[in-house]
C-alpha positions as a Python dict, from the first residue, in 0.01 Angstrom:
ca = {
    (1, 'M'): (0, 0, 0),
    (2, 'A'): (-208, 307, -49),
    (3, 'N'): (-291, 485, 276),
    (4, 'V'): (-655, 573, 314),
    (5, 'L'): (-770, 806, 590),
    (6, 'L'): (-1066, 651, 771),
    (7, 'S'): (-1253, 775, 1073),
    (8, 'E'): (-1309, 545, 1371),
    (9, 'A'): (-1676, 518, 1275),
    (10, 'E'): (-1584, 400, 925),
    (11, 'K'): (-1339, 144, 1061),
    (12, 'T'): (-1606, 17, 1304),
    (13, 'Y'): (-1857, -13, 1021),
    (14, 'I'): (-1614, -218, 810),
    (15, 'L'): (-1517, -435, 1108),
    (16, 'H'): (-1876, -514, 1207),
    (17, 'G'): (-1968, -601, 850),
    (18, 'I'): (-1678, -845, 819),
    (19, 'Q'): (-1771, -1008, 1148),
    (20, 'K'): (-2111, -1083, 987),
    (21, 'N'): (-1950, -1203, 659),
    (22, 'M'): (-2090, -902, 473),
    (23, 'R'): (-1844, -645, 343),
    (24, 'N'): (-1932, -289, 252),
    (25, 'D'): (-1930, -367, -122),
    (26, 'G'): (-2162, -667, -86),
    (27, 'R'): (-1896, -940, -98),
    (28, 'T'): (-1848, -1221, 148),
    (29, 'N'): (-1511, -1260, 321),
    (30, 'R'): (-1390, -1507, 53),
    (31, 'D'): (-1504, -1321, -258),
    (32, 'Y'): (-1280, -1135, -502),
    (33, 'R'): (-1382, -818, -680),
    (34, 'P'): (-1454, -836, -1056),
    (35, 'M'): (-1146, -850, -1279),
    (36, 'E'): (-1072, -758, -1639),
    (37, 'L'): (-788, -925, -1831),
    (38, 'E'): (-625, -851, -2163),
    (39, 'S'): (-324, -1022, -2318),
    (40, 'E'): (-94, -959, -2614),
    (41, 'I'): (-114, -581, -2590),
    (42, 'V'): (255, -481, -2588),
    (43, 'V'): (378, -529, -2944),
    (44, 'H'): (753, -557, -2885),
    (45, 'A'): (732, -785, -2580),
    (46, 'A'): (759, -1164, -2593),
    (47, 'G'): (442, -1170, -2386),
    (48, 'S'): (222, -917, -2209),
    (49, 'A'): (-98, -880, -2008),
    (50, 'R'): (-299, -612, -1835),
    (51, 'L'): (-518, -686, -1537),
    (52, 'R'): (-769, -463, -1362),
    (53, 'L'): (-892, -564, -1018),
    (54, 'A'): (-1147, -296, -924),
    (55, 'N'): (-930, 19, -903),
    (56, 'T'): (-600, -171, -915),
    (57, 'D'): (-448, -164, -1264),
    (58, 'I'): (-139, -370, -1356),
    (59, 'L'): (56, -392, -1686),
    (60, 'V'): (315, -667, -1738),
    (61, 'G'): (561, -720, -2024),
    (62, 'V'): (802, -1012, -2064),
    (63, 'K'): (1137, -1008, -2248),
    (64, 'A'): (1343, -1322, -2316),
    (65, 'E'): (1723, -1337, -2355),
    (66, 'I'): (1979, -1617, -2365),
    (67, 'D'): (2191, -1636, -2049),
    (68, 'T'): (2411, -1874, -1850),
    (69, 'P'): (2243, -2097, -1587),
    (70, 'N'): (2328, -2056, -1222),
    (71, 'P'): (2604, -2304, -1120),
    (72, 'D'): (2389, -2452, -843),
    (73, 'R'): (2092, -2498, -1082),
    (74, 'P'): (2253, -2592, -1417),
    (75, 'N'): (1940, -2748, -1563),
    (76, 'E'): (1712, -2450, -1508),
    (77, 'G'): (1647, -2111, -1661),
    (78, 'K'): (1598, -1781, -1481),
    (79, 'V'): (1316, -1539, -1410),
    (80, 'D'): (1389, -1181, -1302),
    (81, 'F'): (1117, -946, -1175),
    (82, 'F'): (1123, -569, -1190),
    (83, 'I'): (837, -370, -1033),
    (84, 'D'): (774, -4, -1118),
    (85, 'C'): (524, 184, -904),
    (86, 'S'): (390, 472, -1114),
    (87, 'A'): (373, 803, -929),
    (88, 'N'): (19, 838, -1067),
    (89, 'A'): (-97, 518, -899),
    (90, 'T'): (-124, 675, -554),
    (91, 'P'): (23, 985, -384),
    (92, 'E'): (236, 758, -163),
    (93, 'F'): (438, 651, -471),
    (94, 'E'): (559, 1005, -550),
    (95, 'G'): (936, 1048, -534),
    (96, 'R'): (1082, 723, -403),
    (97, 'G'): (777, 625, -199),
    (98, 'G'): (702, 309, -393),
    (99, 'E'): (1055, 162, -395),
    (100, 'Q'): (1021, -39, -74),
    (101, 'L'): (686, -187, -180),
    (102, 'A'): (826, -268, -527),
    (103, 'T'): (1117, -452, -367),
    (104, 'E'): (884, -650, -139),
    (105, 'I'): (662, -758, -428),
    (106, 'S'): (964, -848, -643),
    (107, 'N'): (1126, -1055, -366),
    (108, 'T'): (802, -1237, -288),
    (109, 'L'): (746, -1327, -654),
    (110, 'S'): (1107, -1442, -691),
    (111, 'K'): (1077, -1677, -392),
    (112, 'A'): (746, -1813, -520),
    (113, 'Y'): (883, -1884, -869),
    (114, 'E'): (1218, -2026, -753),
    (115, 'S'): (1052, -2286, -532),
    (116, 'Q'): (1083, -2645, -653),
    (117, 'K'): (706, -2676, -611),
    (118, 'G'): (634, -2373, -832),
    (119, 'F'): (714, -2272, -1189),
    (120, 'D'): (900, -2531, -1401),
    (121, 'L'): (1228, -2348, -1465),
    (122, 'A'): (1369, -2659, -1633),
    (123, 'G'): (1158, -2575, -1936),
    (124, 'L'): (1378, -2267, -1989),
    (125, 'C'): (1701, -2467, -2012),
    (126, 'I'): (1861, -2479, -2359),
    (127, 'M'): (2188, -2662, -2285),
    (128, 'A'): (2246, -2782, -1929),
    (129, 'G'): (2523, -2591, -1758),
    (130, 'H'): (2584, -2369, -2058),
    (131, 'Q'): (2288, -2172, -2183),
    (132, 'C'): (1930, -2106, -2081),
    (133, 'W'): (1651, -1855, -2131),
    (134, 'K'): (1627, -1568, -1885),
    (135, 'L'): (1289, -1400, -1862),
    (136, 'Y'): (1276, -1034, -1763),
    (137, 'V'): (929, -968, -1621),
    (138, 'D'): (859, -595, -1605),
    (139, 'V'): (556, -496, -1395),
    (140, 'L'): (406, -146, -1404),
    (141, 'I'): (156, -55, -1134),
    (142, 'L'): (-69, 201, -1303),
    (143, 'E'): (-323, 242, -1024),
    (144, 'C'): (-339, 118, -669),
    (145, 'G'): (-675, 16, -525),
    (146, 'G'): (-570, -246, -273),
    (147, 'N'): (-447, -606, -291),
    (148, 'L'): (-141, -536, -508),
    (149, 'F'): (38, -867, -442),
    (150, 'D'): (-250, -1078, -574),
    (151, 'A'): (-315, -853, -873),
    (152, 'V'): (51, -846, -975),
    (153, 'S'): (84, -1225, -950),
    (154, 'L'): (-226, -1282, -1163),
    (155, 'A'): (-106, -1035, -1426),
    (156, 'V'): (240, -1198, -1430),
    (157, 'K'): (93, -1544, -1486),
    (158, 'G'): (-123, -1399, -1766),
    (159, 'A'): (179, -1244, -1933),
    (160, 'L'): (382, -1566, -1904),
    (161, 'F'): (88, -1758, -2057),
    (162, 'N'): (103, -1517, -2351),
    (163, 'T'): (483, -1540, -2383),
    (164, 'R'): (637, -1703, -2692),
    (165, 'I'): (1013, -1771, -2715),
    (166, 'P'): (1198, -1847, -3040),
    (167, 'R'): (1270, -2211, -3118),
    (168, 'V'): (1639, -2299, -3072),
    (169, 'S'): (1831, -2567, -3261),
    (170, 'T'): (2196, -2675, -3234),
    (171, 'A'): (2465, -2727, -3497),
    (172, 'M'): (2775, -2942, -3426),
    (173, 'H'): (3111, -2844, -3579),
    (174, 'D'): (3404, -3070, -3664),
    (175, 'G'): (3602, -2963, -3360),
    (176, 'G'): (3323, -3070, -3128),
    (177, 'S'): (3199, -2717, -3064),
    (178, 'M'): (2831, -2645, -3080),
    (179, 'D'): (2644, -2336, -3200),
    (180, 'L'): (2291, -2231, -3118),
    (181, 'I'): (2066, -2132, -3405),
    (182, 'L'): (1759, -1915, -3337),
    (183, 'T'): (1482, -1940, -3590),
    (184, 'D'): (1416, -1639, -3813),
    (185, 'D'): (1049, -1731, -3845),
    (186, 'P'): (848, -1514, -3601),
    (187, 'Y'): (578, -1782, -3593),
    (188, 'D'): (819, -2066, -3510),
    (189, 'C'): (801, -2018, -3135),
    (190, 'E'): (751, -2221, -2821),
    (191, 'R'): (513, -2131, -2543),
    (192, 'L'): (575, -2165, -2174),
    (193, 'D'): (403, -2418, -1953),
    (194, 'V'): (244, -2202, -1681),
    (195, 'T'): (27, -2477, -1536),
    (196, 'T'): (213, -2470, -1205),
    (197, 'A'): (310, -2101, -1208),
    (198, 'P'): (221, -1973, -861),
    (199, 'I'): (-22, -1700, -773),
    (200, 'L'): (-27, -1498, -452),
    (201, 'V'): (-333, -1495, -229),
    (202, 'T'): (-330, -1229, 46),
    (203, 'V'): (-533, -1314, 355),
    (204, 'C'): (-593, -1023, 592),
    (205, 'K'): (-681, -1062, 957),
    (206, 'I'): (-953, -809, 1033),
    (207, 'G'): (-1096, -858, 1378),
    (208, 'D'): (-1126, -1233, 1424),
    (209, 'Q'): (-1195, -1301, 1056),
    (210, 'C'): (-975, -1392, 759),
    (211, 'V'): (-1052, -1185, 448),
    (212, 'V'): (-925, -1222, 90),
    (213, 'D'): (-886, -947, -173),
    (214, 'P'): (-889, -655, 72),
    (215, 'S'): (-977, -314, -63),
    (216, 'A'): (-758, -17, 27),
    (217, 'E'): (-1006, 74, 306),
    (218, 'E'): (-1002, -281, 445),
    (219, 'E'): (-622, -288, 442),
    (220, 'E'): (-629, 9, 679),
    (221, 'C'): (-842, -197, 921),
    (222, 'S'): (-615, -500, 908),
    (223, 'V'): (-376, -565, 1195),
    (224, 'A'): (-183, -835, 1007),
    (225, 'S'): (-186, -1006, 668),
    (226, 'V'): (-32, -1315, 509),
    (227, 'A'): (59, -1335, 139),
    (228, 'V'): (72, -1702, 41),
    (229, 'G'): (225, -1822, -287),
    (230, 'V'): (19, -2116, -414),
    (231, 'S'): (103, -2345, -704),
    (232, 'C'): (-186, -2547, -849),
    (233, 'R'): (-111, -2866, -1039),
    (234, 'P'): (-344, -3130, -1186),
    (235, 'D'): (-388, -3432, -960),
    (236, 'G'): (-583, -3711, -1124),
    (237, 'N'): (-866, -3653, -1366),
    (238, 'T'): (-1038, -3338, -1239),
    (239, 'A'): (-886, -3262, -900),
    (240, 'T'): (-604, -3016, -839),
    (241, 'K'): (-333, -3022, -578),
    (242, 'Q'): (-217, -2698, -417),
    (243, 'S'): (139, -2648, -292),
    (244, 'I'): (258, -2348, -89),
    (245, 'T'): (571, -2197, -246),
    (246, 'T'): (630, -1895, -23),
    (247, 'V'): (480, -1709, 275),
    (248, 'R'): (513, -1341, 358),
    (249, 'T'): (364, -1179, 669),
    (250, 'S'): (315, -810, 727),
    (251, 'G'): (145, -575, 971),
    (252, 'E'): (197, -469, 1329),
    (253, 'G'): (-32, -728, 1484),
    (254, 'S'): (40, -1088, 1576),
    (255, 'I'): (-116, -1402, 1431),
    (256, 'R'): (-186, -1708, 1643),
    (257, 'L'): (-87, -2050, 1509),
    (258, 'E'): (-452, -2153, 1468),
    (259, 'T'): (-524, -1837, 1273),
    (260, 'L'): (-215, -1890, 1054),
    (261, 'K'): (-334, -2241, 967),
    (262, 'K'): (-674, -2097, 882),
    (263, 'C'): (-503, -1843, 655),
    (264, 'F'): (-320, -2125, 474),
    (265, 'D'): (-640, -2327, 429),
    (266, 'T'): (-823, -2020, 300),
    (267, 'A'): (-540, -1929, 60),
    (268, 'T'): (-509, -2276, -95),
    (269, 'T'): (-885, -2315, -137),
    (270, 'V'): (-927, -1970, -289),
    (271, 'A'): (-619, -2015, -511),
    (272, 'A'): (-766, -2327, -673),
    (273, 'S'): (-1084, -2150, -785),
    (274, 'L'): (-894, -1830, -873),
    (275, 'N'): (-643, -2019, -1088),
    (276, 'K'): (-922, -2206, -1267),
    (277, 'A'): (-1102, -1878, -1349),
    (278, 'L'): (-775, -1716, -1464),
    (279, 'M'): (-683, -1998, -1701),
    (280, 'K'): (-1033, -1998, -1847),
    (281, 'A'): (-1013, -1621, -1907),
    (282, 'L'): (-669, -1653, -2066),
    (283, 'N'): (-783, -1926, -2304),
    (284, 'E'): (-1090, -1726, -2402),
    (285, 'D'): (-879, -1414, -2463),
    (286, 'E'): (-635, -1615, -2676),
    (287, 'T'): (-924, -1743, -2885),
    (288, 'R'): (-1045, -1389, -2945),
    (289, 'N'): (-695, -1270, -3042),
    (290, 'S'): (-649, -1560, -3287),
    (291, 'K'): (-941, -1454, -3505),
    (292, 'G'): (-855, -1314, -3844),
    (293, 'L'): (-863, -949, -3938),
    (294, 'G'): (-1220, -822, -3959),
    (295, 'K'): (-1352, -1104, -3742),
    (296, 'R'): (-1235, -978, -3403),
    (297, 'E'): (-1482, -824, -3167),
    (298, 'I'): (-1422, -450, -3138),
    (299, 'Y'): (-1445, -276, -2801),
    (300, 'G'): (-1495, 87, -2709),
    (301, 'F'): (-1587, 387, -2922),
    (302, 'L'): (-1472, 232, -3252),
    (303, 'K'): (-1772, 0, -3272),
}
């Protein structure tokens, strides 16, 4: 995380505001900052997305290759995460300063996605016990403005939503051997089901309150935080069911059992609304990108 130097007066101001459910940027303790999302922006990737959460800027690209399933999970594919903390994101990332944080984010995402309650890895299986798809998810942290775990997980889910993998067929030979045939048609692709792909919700304990989406300044005031991986799946007609796929605690302070339960309740509730907003934004962005040449809305100075 980016270290921000705060005076005791500034920390007291932030703490008192959170105690009254009013943060220094006008949010309540359960509000996220505005986000911007773009998908399909890396041409040579199978899927990509860029997410901006206030000053936090994340770029994700996905590459798909055929691999061999793990012996203990023969009916599932693989997902491999690589996090790169740009030296321009924050001074703390210069040299090898961001390596430990990158490893922590990568490990947390891996645990969240490998959970049986999370992402459906069976959809990546081509031939049980023999061949599967392996997704290489490359994450570049361009700028660090707090709450990296949540921002990275949202960007990853956006990139996986945008991912298309070639359709695979099989051909049987006389000797009983089987060959895989990948389509040559770039439009003959299959998309991933990211309905249950988990997102991370970080809940910070600041004073006696639980706060989501902490800014860099608020992270400095936090004594402990809990990053909760939450998978949202449809349950009935309109309701959704949340499942916790991983939990990561950090910070020098301790968390009481009652507070930990409160963090879990906050994370699952927030994740449901956050996931709904993310999927809506992804579908809207896909609709914009599917418009023909000359019909797309142009942004920026080329209007």
